[in-house]
Short mmCIF file of C-alpha atoms and ligand atoms in Angstrom, two decimals:
data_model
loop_
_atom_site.label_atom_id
_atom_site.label_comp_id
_atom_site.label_asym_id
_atom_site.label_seq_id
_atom_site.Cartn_x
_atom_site.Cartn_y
_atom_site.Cartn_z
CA UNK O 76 -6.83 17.49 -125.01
CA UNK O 77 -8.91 14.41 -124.08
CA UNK O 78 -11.89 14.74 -121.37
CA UNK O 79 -10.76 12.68 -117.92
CA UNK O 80 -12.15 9.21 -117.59
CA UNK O 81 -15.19 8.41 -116.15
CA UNK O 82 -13.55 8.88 -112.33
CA UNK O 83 -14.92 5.36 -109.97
CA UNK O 84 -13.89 4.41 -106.44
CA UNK O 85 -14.08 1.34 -104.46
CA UNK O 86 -16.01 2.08 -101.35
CA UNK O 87 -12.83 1.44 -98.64
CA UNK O 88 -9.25 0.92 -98.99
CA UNK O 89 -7.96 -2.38 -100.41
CA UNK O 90 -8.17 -4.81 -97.18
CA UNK O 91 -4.66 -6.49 -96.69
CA UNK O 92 -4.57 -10.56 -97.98
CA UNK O 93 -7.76 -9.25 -100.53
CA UNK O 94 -7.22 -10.78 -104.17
CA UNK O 95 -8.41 -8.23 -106.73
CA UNK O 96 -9.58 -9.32 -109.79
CA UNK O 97 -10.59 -7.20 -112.42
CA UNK O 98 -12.81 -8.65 -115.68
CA UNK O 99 -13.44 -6.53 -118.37
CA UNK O 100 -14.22 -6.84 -122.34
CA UNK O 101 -11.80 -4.27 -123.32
CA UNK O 102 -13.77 -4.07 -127.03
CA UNK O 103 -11.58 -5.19 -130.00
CA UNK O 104 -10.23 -2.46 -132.11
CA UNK O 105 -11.21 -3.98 -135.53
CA UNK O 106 -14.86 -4.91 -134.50
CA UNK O 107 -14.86 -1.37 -132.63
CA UNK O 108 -13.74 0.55 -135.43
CA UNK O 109 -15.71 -1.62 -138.08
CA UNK O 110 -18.56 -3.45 -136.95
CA UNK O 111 -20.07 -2.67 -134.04
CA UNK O 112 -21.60 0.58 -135.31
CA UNK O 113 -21.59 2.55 -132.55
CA UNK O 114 -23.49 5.64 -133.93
CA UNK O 115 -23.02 8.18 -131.35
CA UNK O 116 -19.35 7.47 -130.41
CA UNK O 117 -17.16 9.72 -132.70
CA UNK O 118 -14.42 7.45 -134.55
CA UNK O 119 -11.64 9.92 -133.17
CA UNK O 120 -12.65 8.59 -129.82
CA UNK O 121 -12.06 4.87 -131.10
CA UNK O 122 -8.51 6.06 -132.73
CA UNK O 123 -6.16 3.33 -131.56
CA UNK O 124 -3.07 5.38 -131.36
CA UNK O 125 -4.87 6.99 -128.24
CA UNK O 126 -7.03 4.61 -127.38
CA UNK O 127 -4.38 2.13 -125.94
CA UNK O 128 -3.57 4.57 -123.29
CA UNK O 129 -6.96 4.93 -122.00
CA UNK O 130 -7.64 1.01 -121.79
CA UNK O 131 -3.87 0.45 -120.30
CA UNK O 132 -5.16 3.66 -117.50
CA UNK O 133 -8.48 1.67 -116.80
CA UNK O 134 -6.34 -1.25 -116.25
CA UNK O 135 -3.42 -0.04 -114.67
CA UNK O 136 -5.42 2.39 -112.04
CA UNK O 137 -7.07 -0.29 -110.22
CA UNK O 138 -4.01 -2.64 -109.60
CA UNK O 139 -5.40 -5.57 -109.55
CA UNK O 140 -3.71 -8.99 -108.75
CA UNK O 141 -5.79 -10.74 -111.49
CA UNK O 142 -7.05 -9.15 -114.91
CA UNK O 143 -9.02 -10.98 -116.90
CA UNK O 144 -9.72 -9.75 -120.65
CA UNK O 145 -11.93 -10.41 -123.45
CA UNK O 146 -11.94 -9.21 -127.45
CA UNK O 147 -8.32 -8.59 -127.15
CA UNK O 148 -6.92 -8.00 -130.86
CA UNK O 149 -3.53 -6.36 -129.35
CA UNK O 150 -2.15 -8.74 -127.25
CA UNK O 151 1.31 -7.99 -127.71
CA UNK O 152 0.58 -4.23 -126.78
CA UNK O 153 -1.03 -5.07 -123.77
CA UNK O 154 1.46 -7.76 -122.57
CA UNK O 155 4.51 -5.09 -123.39
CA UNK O 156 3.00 -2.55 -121.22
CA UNK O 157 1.60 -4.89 -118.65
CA UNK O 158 4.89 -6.71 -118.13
CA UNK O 159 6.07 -3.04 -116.94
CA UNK O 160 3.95 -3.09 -114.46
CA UNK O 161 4.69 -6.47 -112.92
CA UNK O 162 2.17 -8.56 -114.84
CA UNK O 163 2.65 -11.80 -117.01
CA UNK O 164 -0.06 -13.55 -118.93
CA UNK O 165 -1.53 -15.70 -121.06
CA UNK O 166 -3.52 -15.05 -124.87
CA UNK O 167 -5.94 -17.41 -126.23
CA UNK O 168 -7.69 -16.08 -129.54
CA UNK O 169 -10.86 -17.61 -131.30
CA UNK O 170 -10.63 -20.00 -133.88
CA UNK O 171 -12.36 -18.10 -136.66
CA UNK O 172 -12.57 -14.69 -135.00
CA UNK O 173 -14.67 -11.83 -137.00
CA UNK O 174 -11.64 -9.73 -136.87
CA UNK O 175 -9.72 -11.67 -139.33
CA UNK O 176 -12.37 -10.52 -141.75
CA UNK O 177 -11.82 -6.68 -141.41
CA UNK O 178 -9.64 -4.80 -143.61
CA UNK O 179 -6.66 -3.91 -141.89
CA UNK O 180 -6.88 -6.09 -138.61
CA UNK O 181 -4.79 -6.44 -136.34
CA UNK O 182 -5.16 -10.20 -136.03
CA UNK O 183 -7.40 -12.66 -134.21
CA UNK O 184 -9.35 -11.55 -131.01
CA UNK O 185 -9.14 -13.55 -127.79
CA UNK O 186 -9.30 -14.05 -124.17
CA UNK O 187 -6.35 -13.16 -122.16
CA UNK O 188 -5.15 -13.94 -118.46
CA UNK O 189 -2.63 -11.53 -116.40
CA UNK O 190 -1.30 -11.95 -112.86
CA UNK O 191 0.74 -9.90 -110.41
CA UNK O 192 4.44 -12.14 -110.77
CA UNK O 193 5.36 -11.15 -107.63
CA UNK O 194 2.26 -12.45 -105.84
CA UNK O 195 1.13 -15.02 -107.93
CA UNK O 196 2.91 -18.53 -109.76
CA UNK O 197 1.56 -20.29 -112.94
CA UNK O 198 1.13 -23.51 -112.02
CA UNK O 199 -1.12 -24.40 -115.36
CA UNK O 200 -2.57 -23.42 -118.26
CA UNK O 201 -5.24 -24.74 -119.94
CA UNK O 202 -7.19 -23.58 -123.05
CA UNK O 203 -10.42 -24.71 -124.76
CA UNK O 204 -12.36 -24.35 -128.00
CA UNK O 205 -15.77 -24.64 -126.21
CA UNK O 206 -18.02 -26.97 -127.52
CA UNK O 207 -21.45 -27.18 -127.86
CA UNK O 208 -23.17 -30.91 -128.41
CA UNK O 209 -19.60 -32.06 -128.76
CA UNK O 210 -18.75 -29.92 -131.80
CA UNK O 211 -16.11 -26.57 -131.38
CA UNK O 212 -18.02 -22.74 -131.10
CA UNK O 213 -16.34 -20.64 -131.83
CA UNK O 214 -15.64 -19.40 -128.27
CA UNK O 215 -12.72 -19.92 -126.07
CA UNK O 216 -11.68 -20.47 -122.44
CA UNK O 217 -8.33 -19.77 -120.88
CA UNK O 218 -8.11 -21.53 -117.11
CA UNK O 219 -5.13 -20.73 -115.12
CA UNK O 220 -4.03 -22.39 -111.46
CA UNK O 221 -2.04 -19.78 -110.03
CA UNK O 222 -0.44 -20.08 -106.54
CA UNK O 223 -1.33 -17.13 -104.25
CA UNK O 224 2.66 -17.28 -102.94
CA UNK O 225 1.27 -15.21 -99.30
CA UNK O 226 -0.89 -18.36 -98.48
CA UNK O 227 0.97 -20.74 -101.11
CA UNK O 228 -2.83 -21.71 -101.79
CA UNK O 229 -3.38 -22.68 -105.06
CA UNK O 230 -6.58 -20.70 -107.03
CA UNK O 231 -8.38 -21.63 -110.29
CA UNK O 232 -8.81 -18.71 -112.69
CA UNK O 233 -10.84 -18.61 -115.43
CA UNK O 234 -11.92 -16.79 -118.71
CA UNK O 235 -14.49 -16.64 -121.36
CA UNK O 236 -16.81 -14.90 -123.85
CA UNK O 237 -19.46 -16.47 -124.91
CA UNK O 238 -21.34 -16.02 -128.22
CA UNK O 239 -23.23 -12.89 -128.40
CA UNK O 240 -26.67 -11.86 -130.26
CA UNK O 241 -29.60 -12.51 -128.83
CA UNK O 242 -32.62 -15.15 -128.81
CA UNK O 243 -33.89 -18.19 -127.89
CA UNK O 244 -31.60 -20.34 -129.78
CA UNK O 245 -28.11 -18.22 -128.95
CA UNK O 246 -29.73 -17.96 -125.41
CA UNK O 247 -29.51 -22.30 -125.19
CA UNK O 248 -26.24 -22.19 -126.95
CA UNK O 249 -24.44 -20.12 -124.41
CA UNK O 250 -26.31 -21.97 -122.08
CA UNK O 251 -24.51 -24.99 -123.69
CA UNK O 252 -21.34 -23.47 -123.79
CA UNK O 253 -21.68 -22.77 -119.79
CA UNK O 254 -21.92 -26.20 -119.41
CA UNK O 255 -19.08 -27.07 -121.43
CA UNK O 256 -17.17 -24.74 -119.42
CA UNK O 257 -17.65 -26.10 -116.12
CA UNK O 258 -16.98 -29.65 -117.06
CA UNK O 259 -13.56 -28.65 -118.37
CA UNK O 260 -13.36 -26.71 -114.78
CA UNK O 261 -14.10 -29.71 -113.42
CA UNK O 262 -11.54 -31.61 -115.58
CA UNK O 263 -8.95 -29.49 -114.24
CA UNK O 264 -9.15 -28.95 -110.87
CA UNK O 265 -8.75 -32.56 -110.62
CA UNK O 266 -10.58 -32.98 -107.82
CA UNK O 267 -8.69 -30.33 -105.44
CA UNK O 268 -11.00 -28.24 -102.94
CA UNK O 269 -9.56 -24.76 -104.31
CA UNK O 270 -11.14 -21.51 -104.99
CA UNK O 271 -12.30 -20.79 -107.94
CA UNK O 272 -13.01 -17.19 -109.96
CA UNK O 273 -14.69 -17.49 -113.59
CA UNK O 274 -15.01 -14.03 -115.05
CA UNK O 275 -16.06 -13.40 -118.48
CA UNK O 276 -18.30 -11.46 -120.73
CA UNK O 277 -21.37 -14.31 -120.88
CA UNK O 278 -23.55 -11.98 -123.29
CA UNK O 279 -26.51 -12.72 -121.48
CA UNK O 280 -28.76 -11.69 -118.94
CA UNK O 281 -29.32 -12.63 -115.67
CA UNK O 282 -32.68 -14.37 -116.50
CA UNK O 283 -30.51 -16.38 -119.33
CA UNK O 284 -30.69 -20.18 -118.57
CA UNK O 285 -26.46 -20.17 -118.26
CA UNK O 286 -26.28 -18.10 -115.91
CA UNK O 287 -28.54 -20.24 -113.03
CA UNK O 288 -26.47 -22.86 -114.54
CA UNK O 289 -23.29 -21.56 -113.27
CA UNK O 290 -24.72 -20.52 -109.78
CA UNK O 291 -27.03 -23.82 -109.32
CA UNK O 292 -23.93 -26.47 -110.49
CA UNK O 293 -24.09 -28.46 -107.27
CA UNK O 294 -19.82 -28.95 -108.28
CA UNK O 295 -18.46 -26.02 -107.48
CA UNK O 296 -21.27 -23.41 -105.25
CA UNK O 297 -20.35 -20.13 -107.40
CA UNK O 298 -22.08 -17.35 -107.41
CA UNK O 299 -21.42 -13.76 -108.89
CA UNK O 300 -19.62 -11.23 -107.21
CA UNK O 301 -21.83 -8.43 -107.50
CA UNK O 302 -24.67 -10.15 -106.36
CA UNK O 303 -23.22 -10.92 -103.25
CA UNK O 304 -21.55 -7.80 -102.20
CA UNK O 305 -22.76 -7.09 -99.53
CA UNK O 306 -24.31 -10.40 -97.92
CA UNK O 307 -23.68 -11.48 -94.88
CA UNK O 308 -21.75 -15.25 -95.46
CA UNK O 309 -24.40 -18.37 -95.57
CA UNK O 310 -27.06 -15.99 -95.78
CA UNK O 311 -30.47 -16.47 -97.90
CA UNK O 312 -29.44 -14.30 -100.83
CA UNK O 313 -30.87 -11.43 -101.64
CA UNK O 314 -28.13 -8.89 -103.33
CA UNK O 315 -28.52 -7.72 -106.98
CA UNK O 316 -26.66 -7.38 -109.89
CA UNK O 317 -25.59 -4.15 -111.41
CA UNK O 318 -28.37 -2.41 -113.83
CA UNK O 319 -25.86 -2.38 -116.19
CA UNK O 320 -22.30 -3.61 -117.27
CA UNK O 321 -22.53 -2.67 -120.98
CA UNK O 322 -24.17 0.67 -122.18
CA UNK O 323 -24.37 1.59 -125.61
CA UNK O 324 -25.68 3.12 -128.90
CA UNK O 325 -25.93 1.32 -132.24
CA UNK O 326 -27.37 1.94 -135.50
CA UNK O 327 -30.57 -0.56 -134.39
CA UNK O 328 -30.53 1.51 -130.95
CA UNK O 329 -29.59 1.91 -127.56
CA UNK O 330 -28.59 -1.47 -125.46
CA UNK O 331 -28.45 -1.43 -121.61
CA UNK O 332 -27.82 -5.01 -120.41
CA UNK O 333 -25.93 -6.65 -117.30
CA UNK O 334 -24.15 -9.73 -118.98
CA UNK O 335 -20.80 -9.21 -117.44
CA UNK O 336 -19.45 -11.39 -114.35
CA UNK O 337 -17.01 -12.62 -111.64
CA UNK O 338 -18.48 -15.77 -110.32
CA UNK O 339 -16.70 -17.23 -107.03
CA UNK O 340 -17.01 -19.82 -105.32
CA UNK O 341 -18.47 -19.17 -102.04
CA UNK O 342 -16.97 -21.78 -99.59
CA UNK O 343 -13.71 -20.32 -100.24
CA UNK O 344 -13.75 -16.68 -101.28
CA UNK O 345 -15.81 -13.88 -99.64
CA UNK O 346 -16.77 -10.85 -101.50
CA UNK O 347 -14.91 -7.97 -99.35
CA UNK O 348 -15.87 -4.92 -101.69
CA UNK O 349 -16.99 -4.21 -105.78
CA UNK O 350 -15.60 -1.95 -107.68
CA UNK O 351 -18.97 0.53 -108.27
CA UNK O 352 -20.29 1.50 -111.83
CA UNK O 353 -20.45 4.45 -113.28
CA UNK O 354 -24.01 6.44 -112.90
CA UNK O 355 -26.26 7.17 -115.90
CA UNK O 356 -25.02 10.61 -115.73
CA UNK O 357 -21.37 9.85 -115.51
CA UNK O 358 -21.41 7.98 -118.26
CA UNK O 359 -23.58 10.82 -120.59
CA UNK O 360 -25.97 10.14 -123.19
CA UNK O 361 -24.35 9.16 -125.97
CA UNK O 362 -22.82 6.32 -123.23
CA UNK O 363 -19.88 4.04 -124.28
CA UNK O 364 -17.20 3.75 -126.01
CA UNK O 365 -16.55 7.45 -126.07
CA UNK O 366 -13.94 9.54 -125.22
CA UNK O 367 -14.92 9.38 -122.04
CA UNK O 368 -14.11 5.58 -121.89
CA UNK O 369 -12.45 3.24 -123.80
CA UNK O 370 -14.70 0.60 -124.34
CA UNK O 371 -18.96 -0.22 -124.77
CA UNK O 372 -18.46 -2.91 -121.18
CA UNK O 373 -17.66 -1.38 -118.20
CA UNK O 374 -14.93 -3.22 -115.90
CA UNK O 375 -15.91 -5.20 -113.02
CA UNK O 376 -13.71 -5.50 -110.29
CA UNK O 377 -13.67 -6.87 -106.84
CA UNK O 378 -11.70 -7.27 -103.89
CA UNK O 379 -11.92 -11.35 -102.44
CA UNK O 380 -10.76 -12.74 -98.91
CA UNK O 381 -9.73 -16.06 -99.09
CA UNK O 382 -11.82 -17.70 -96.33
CA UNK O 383 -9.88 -20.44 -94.29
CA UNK O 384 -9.27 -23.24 -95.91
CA UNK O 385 -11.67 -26.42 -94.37
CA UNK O 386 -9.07 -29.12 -96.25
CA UNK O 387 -6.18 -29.23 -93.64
CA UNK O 388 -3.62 -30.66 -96.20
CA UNK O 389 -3.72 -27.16 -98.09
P1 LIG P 108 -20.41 -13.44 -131.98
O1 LIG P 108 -21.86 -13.50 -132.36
O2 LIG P 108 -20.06 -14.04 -130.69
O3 LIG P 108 -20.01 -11.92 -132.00
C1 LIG P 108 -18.73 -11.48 -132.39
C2 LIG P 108 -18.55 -10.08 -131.90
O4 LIG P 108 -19.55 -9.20 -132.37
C3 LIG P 108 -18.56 -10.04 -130.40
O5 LIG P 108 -17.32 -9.57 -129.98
C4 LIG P 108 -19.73 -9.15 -130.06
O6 LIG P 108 -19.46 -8.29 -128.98
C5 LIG P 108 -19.96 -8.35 -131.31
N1 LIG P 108 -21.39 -7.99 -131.48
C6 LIG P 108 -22.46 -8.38 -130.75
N2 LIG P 108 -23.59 -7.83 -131.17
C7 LIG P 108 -23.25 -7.06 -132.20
C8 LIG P 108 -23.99 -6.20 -133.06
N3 LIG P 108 -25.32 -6.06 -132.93
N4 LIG P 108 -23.31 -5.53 -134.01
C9 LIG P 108 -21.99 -5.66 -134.13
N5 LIG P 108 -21.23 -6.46 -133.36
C10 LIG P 108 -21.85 -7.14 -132.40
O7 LIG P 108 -19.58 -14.00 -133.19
P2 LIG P 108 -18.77 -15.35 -133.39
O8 LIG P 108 -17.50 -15.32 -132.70
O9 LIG P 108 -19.67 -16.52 -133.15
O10 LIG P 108 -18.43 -15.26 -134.91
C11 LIG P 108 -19.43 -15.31 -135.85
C12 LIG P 108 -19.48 -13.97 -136.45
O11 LIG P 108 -18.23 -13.69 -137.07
C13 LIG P 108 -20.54 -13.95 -137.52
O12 LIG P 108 -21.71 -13.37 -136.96
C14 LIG P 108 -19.93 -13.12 -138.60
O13 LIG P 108 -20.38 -11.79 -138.49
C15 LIG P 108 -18.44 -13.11 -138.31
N6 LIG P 108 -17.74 -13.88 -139.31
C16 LIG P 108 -17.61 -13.32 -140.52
C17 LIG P 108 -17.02 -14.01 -141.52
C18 LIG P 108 -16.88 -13.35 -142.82
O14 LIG P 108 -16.53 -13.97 -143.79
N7 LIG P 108 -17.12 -12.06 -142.89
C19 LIG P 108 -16.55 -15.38 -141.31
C20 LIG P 108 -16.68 -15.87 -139.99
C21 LIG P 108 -17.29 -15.13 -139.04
P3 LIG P 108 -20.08 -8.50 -127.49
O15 LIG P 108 -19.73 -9.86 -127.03
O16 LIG P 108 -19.42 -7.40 -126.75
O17 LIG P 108 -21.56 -8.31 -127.61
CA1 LIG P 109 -18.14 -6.38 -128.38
#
């Protein structure tokens, strides 16, 4: 018998009229399995034929409105099981993903976009290679505008994951790839005041250069979720991120890093409540993927309010 998953809790009961969205890099199988090295996660634990439950539990438990996905090499899985559950969505893989390259893969990983049907329309879909000084990354964005049907207000959703590894030169590529991301925001909104949620695993740090780009673009006033749990609206800011969003062991050692995020933007979402991570001891010290839990990132979720709308024609 499997060990029970790491057990979290939001703080309060879902407020009524809150969107959820839940982000998370659900950790493709074929990289899992074959190159990430994760040296103190038994493979057993990484077995897909058991594995799949756990990530569809993670996903399913905390109901969210809006899930947004990254390193998804089983879309068709996922969308099977999701559809069950009231969900729709939309797959985006990367042009030249490593998984091809494994023996055995399962295909391409990708991005990929669900929403609650019964809550939400699909308005539009948009996808992008990224590119960085004009030329295609090999990183991808899926935006969605998806009509929230209780307010019939429309909301911009958005996913990435940018390139991973780290120094100096990856850190100005993603930071180049951020940028390339919220000019093809701004391509799309076309101009309409809407909300707007980017989530996405951005492999870097909240000291990376992307990441002030995102929060300082004077075009859309995001900021991330986590950070601003907590603050009181229009306030100076002052909230932190999480110590951690991915937590794990490899052959070169034992990474720790915050470089998952919901950013929002703030003049029409507030941050009602985050979904909390799991403690140091929770998690145990040979950390993640385990059996335990499914994956090396740990999901990020949070319940918005939609703060009244200042355009009067909405
Ligand atoms: P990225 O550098 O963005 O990383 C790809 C994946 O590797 C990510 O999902 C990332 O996970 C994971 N990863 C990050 N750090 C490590 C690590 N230390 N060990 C193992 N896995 C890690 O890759 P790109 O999409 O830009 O693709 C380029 C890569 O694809 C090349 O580095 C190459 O390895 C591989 N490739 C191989 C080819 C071949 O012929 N074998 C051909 C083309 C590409 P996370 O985001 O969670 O950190
Ligand atoms: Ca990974």
């Amino acid at each position: 018998a499997l060990p029970p998953r790491i057990e979290r809790n939001f703080p309060s009961e879902r407020p009524a009229n809150s969107i959820r969205v839940l982000q998370w890099n659900i950790l493709s199988q074929s990289l899992g399995e074959h190159n990430d090295n994760f040296v103190c996660c038994p493979l057993e634990a990484l077995d897909w034929r058991t594995r799949r439950y756990r990530i569809l539990e993670e996903i399913v438990e905390f109901n969210a409105d809006i899930i947004c996905l990254q390193e998804v090499d089983h879309y068709q899985f996922l969308s099977r099981a999701l559809r069950t559950q009231g969900y729709e969505g939309i797959y985006f893989p990367k042009p030249d993903s490593p998984c091809i390259y494994i023996k055995g893969n399962n295909g391409p990983d990708g991005c990929a976009i669900f929403y609650r049907v019964n809550d939400y329309e699909l308005i539009k879909v948009e996808t992008r290679i990224v590119e960085v000084w004009r030329v295609q990354s090999n990183q991808v964005v899926i935006l969605t505008m998806l009509r929230h049907k209780a307010t019939d207000r429309e909301i911009c959703v958005a996913t990435t994951h940018l390139k991973a590894r780290q120094g100096a030169l990856l850190s100005t590529l993603r930071n180049e790839q951020g940028k390339d991301i919220l000019d093809f925001l701004e391509n799309n909104i076309d101009g309409a005041d809407c909300p707007i949620i980017i989530a996405g695993d951005f492999n870097a740090d909240p000291t990376e250069p992307v990441y002030s780009t995102i929060r300082s673009d004077p075009r859309f006033g995001l900021d991330s979720a986590y950070r601003c749990d907590g603050i009181v609206q229009g306030a100076e800011d002052a909230g932190q991120e999480p110590p951690y969003t991915t937590w794990k062991v490899r052959g070169e050692g034992e990474c720790c890093q915050t470089i998952d995020y919901v950013f929002f933007s703030r003049r029409h979402l507030g941050v009602k409540q985050v979904l909390p991570f799991p403690t140091g001891e929770q998690i145990g010290p040979n950390r993640v993927p385990s059996f335990q839990y499914p994956s090396d990132h740990f999901s990020l979720a949070v319940d918005f309010d939609l703060l009244p709308s200042s355009d009067a024609s909405q």
